[in-house]
XYZ file of C-alpha atoms in Angstrom:
217
model
C 1.100 -2.514 76.561
C 2.930 -3.590 79.761
C 2.274 -0.514 82.437
C 3.299 -2.697 85.812
C 5.847 -4.499 87.186
C 5.116 -7.111 89.830
C 5.758 -6.512 93.057
C 7.758 -9.630 93.837
C 10.733 -8.811 90.987
C 13.616 -7.289 92.228
C 15.456 -4.229 90.609
C 12.243 -3.092 89.852
C 11.615 0.196 87.556
C 7.835 1.944 89.499
C 5.000 1.998 87.528
C 4.571 4.355 84.532
C 1.396 5.526 85.844
C 1.389 7.235 89.811
C 5.215 6.958 89.817
C 6.400 10.665 89.386
C 9.315 11.864 87.282
C 11.533 12.471 89.411
C 11.416 9.049 91.129
C 11.607 7.411 87.289
C 14.401 9.521 87.113
C 16.026 8.398 89.638
C 15.965 4.716 89.373
C 16.409 4.381 85.840
C 20.223 5.706 87.303
C 20.198 3.683 90.277
C 18.800 0.482 89.137
C 19.458 0.186 85.393
C 22.647 2.058 86.021
C 20.935 4.066 82.835
C 22.523 7.828 82.250
C 19.522 9.895 82.544
C 19.031 13.980 81.363
C 15.992 16.021 82.158
C 14.861 17.662 78.691
C 11.823 19.773 77.848
C 8.785 19.816 79.945
C 5.221 20.993 78.904
C 3.682 24.092 79.877
C 0.119 25.391 79.478
C -0.127 28.528 77.706
C -3.162 30.219 77.070
C -5.209 27.127 77.347
C -2.615 24.575 75.421
C 0.443 22.836 76.081
C 3.490 24.062 75.137
C 6.907 23.308 75.065
C 9.024 24.823 77.311
C 11.330 25.246 74.525
C 8.989 27.826 73.447
C 8.975 26.958 69.596
C 5.359 27.083 69.102
C 6.123 24.287 65.694
C 8.265 22.182 68.530
C 8.361 18.501 66.789
C 8.514 16.771 69.929
C 7.167 19.566 72.774
C 8.058 18.425 76.132
C 10.011 15.361 75.383
C 13.793 16.449 73.590
C 16.664 18.121 75.659
C 16.585 21.352 76.500
C 20.599 22.038 76.120
C 23.105 22.148 72.758
C 25.212 20.875 75.585
C 22.722 17.959 77.179
C 25.383 15.423 76.286
C 27.718 16.504 79.173
C 24.417 16.792 81.601
C 23.364 13.881 81.524
C 24.109 11.599 84.728
C 24.301 7.485 85.883
C 24.880 8.943 89.671
C 20.578 8.377 90.942
C 21.703 11.531 93.510
C 22.649 13.967 91.045
C 19.525 12.705 89.465
C 17.410 13.593 91.723
C 18.785 17.399 92.126
C 18.329 17.279 88.908
C 14.504 16.568 89.186
C 14.009 18.159 92.568
C 14.603 21.520 90.076
C 12.069 20.937 87.311
C 10.213 18.548 88.183
C 8.423 18.160 84.877
C 11.256 17.258 82.681
C 11.483 14.688 80.351
C 12.973 12.286 81.149
C 15.925 11.385 78.291
C 18.231 8.376 78.295
C 21.519 9.153 76.140
C 22.278 6.177 73.712
C 25.730 4.899 72.673
C 27.528 4.746 76.349
C 25.221 1.391 78.366
C 23.173 0.416 75.348
C 22.258 1.803 71.448
C 18.641 1.947 70.273
C 16.829 0.223 66.905
C 14.332 2.239 65.966
C 11.787 1.069 63.770
C 7.925 1.940 62.797
C 5.551 1.203 65.230
C 3.794 -1.502 62.909
C 7.297 -3.064 62.161
C 8.350 -3.167 65.649
C 4.932 -4.985 66.399
C 5.688 -7.951 64.197
C 9.381 -8.131 65.608
C 8.011 -8.592 68.711
C 5.787 -11.444 68.047
C 8.737 -13.141 65.508
C 11.209 -12.734 68.638
C 8.389 -14.375 70.727
C 8.176 -17.313 68.492
C 11.882 -17.797 68.159
C 12.300 -17.722 72.116
C 15.010 -14.783 71.684
C 15.655 -13.066 75.143
C 14.976 -9.281 74.413
C 16.175 -5.840 76.244
C 14.019 -2.965 76.856
C 11.637 -1.874 74.653
C 9.779 1.141 73.985
C 6.422 2.537 72.012
C 6.265 6.302 71.422
C 3.462 8.489 70.551
C 5.348 9.108 67.461
C 4.514 5.275 66.314
C 8.524 4.469 66.632
C 9.323 1.776 68.499
C 13.085 1.301 69.897
C 14.911 -1.948 71.501
C 17.723 -1.841 73.597
C 21.013 -3.564 72.890
C 24.422 -3.209 73.671
C 26.369 -0.463 72.477
C 28.556 -0.502 69.175
C 25.396 -1.417 67.357
C 25.146 2.058 65.285
C 28.719 0.637 63.396
C 27.620 -2.672 62.798
C 23.834 -2.417 61.206
C 24.205 -1.821 57.657
C 26.631 -4.315 57.089
C 24.210 -6.761 58.443
C 21.447 -5.843 56.799
C 23.729 -6.133 53.668
C 24.032 -10.039 54.477
C 20.598 -10.447 54.723
C 19.943 -9.463 50.939
C 18.682 -5.620 51.527
C 19.618 -2.401 50.922
C 20.453 -0.509 54.269
C 18.564 2.670 52.824
C 15.683 0.432 51.698
C 14.503 -0.100 55.318
C 13.361 2.633 57.500
C 15.474 1.066 60.248
C 17.955 3.535 62.122
C 20.314 3.281 65.193
C 20.785 5.322 67.617
C 24.305 5.732 69.127
C 26.495 7.934 70.546
C 25.617 11.619 70.440
C 21.887 10.696 70.541
C 19.245 10.226 72.391
C 15.779 8.083 73.257
C 12.848 9.070 75.613
C 12.389 6.818 78.776
C 8.487 6.433 80.012
C 6.112 7.705 81.499
C 8.007 11.230 79.159
C 5.253 12.663 77.521
C 5.003 13.963 73.730
C 2.749 17.206 74.034
C -1.204 15.675 73.444
C -0.112 12.722 71.904
C 0.465 10.632 75.158
C 3.612 9.030 76.953
C 6.332 6.543 76.160
C 5.486 3.151 77.148
C 7.187 -0.261 77.922
C 6.699 -2.364 75.288
C 9.273 -4.957 76.923
C 9.930 -3.525 80.064
C 12.982 -3.322 81.795
C 13.057 -6.974 84.425
C 16.265 -8.414 85.767
C 15.556 -11.012 83.417
C 16.739 -8.428 80.665
C 19.403 -6.792 82.942
C 21.997 -8.179 79.897
C 21.141 -6.290 76.568
C 21.224 -8.915 73.694
C 23.851 -8.175 70.964
C 22.169 -6.535 67.536
C 23.092 -9.753 65.474
C 21.005 -11.583 67.816
C 17.760 -8.992 66.909
C 18.671 -7.855 63.434
C 17.200 -10.732 60.899
C 13.715 -10.585 62.943
C 14.046 -6.427 63.019
C 15.020 -6.052 59.125
C 12.619 -8.993 57.887
C 9.417 -6.893 59.818
C 10.598 -3.353 58.258
C 10.861 -5.202 54.743
C 7.616 -6.817 55.167
C 5.360 -3.876 56.204
C 7.638 -1.054 53.798
């Protein structure tokens, strides 16, 4: 996995290791113009890492929205983002989807296969995350959620037969270096760079992604 962005490039996202959540959230807003949202965080309780939501059975400890009105909290302002994380420096970095991007959400095995296939095809990818829940999220232009079912049908698949979802309006993804409890941190499988500032349309990627999901069912 890529963990650093060489210093020779412009519009850099900082290293996943060593950079604070505050610094990283500010740069996502400032350099990528992504809306950012502070989520929950991890707290030590009786020697264990627990989610700040206080649910001992939390499925995404330290990596989900902290409030029901989270969508109205999200900001694209670096100044506002800095103030938010200054209040809670341990808060997860969440990126609302359906705004500057949607995210194709697939199992890790299918995602790795799709990445290899796209590389052979010479496709230009947007950023891709790999999370401790063993899912990968491919960033594409907004509007993908409405297009994917019909695109998948045209490829000969039933949308319900594939473990392929699209996160669009009203949803979110966790961004590096957010941690999922003790399971590890979100990583960049394909890092943000100046070359992928302009995101691909889902139509450019769906064939490779659907094929990979079909192969790994």
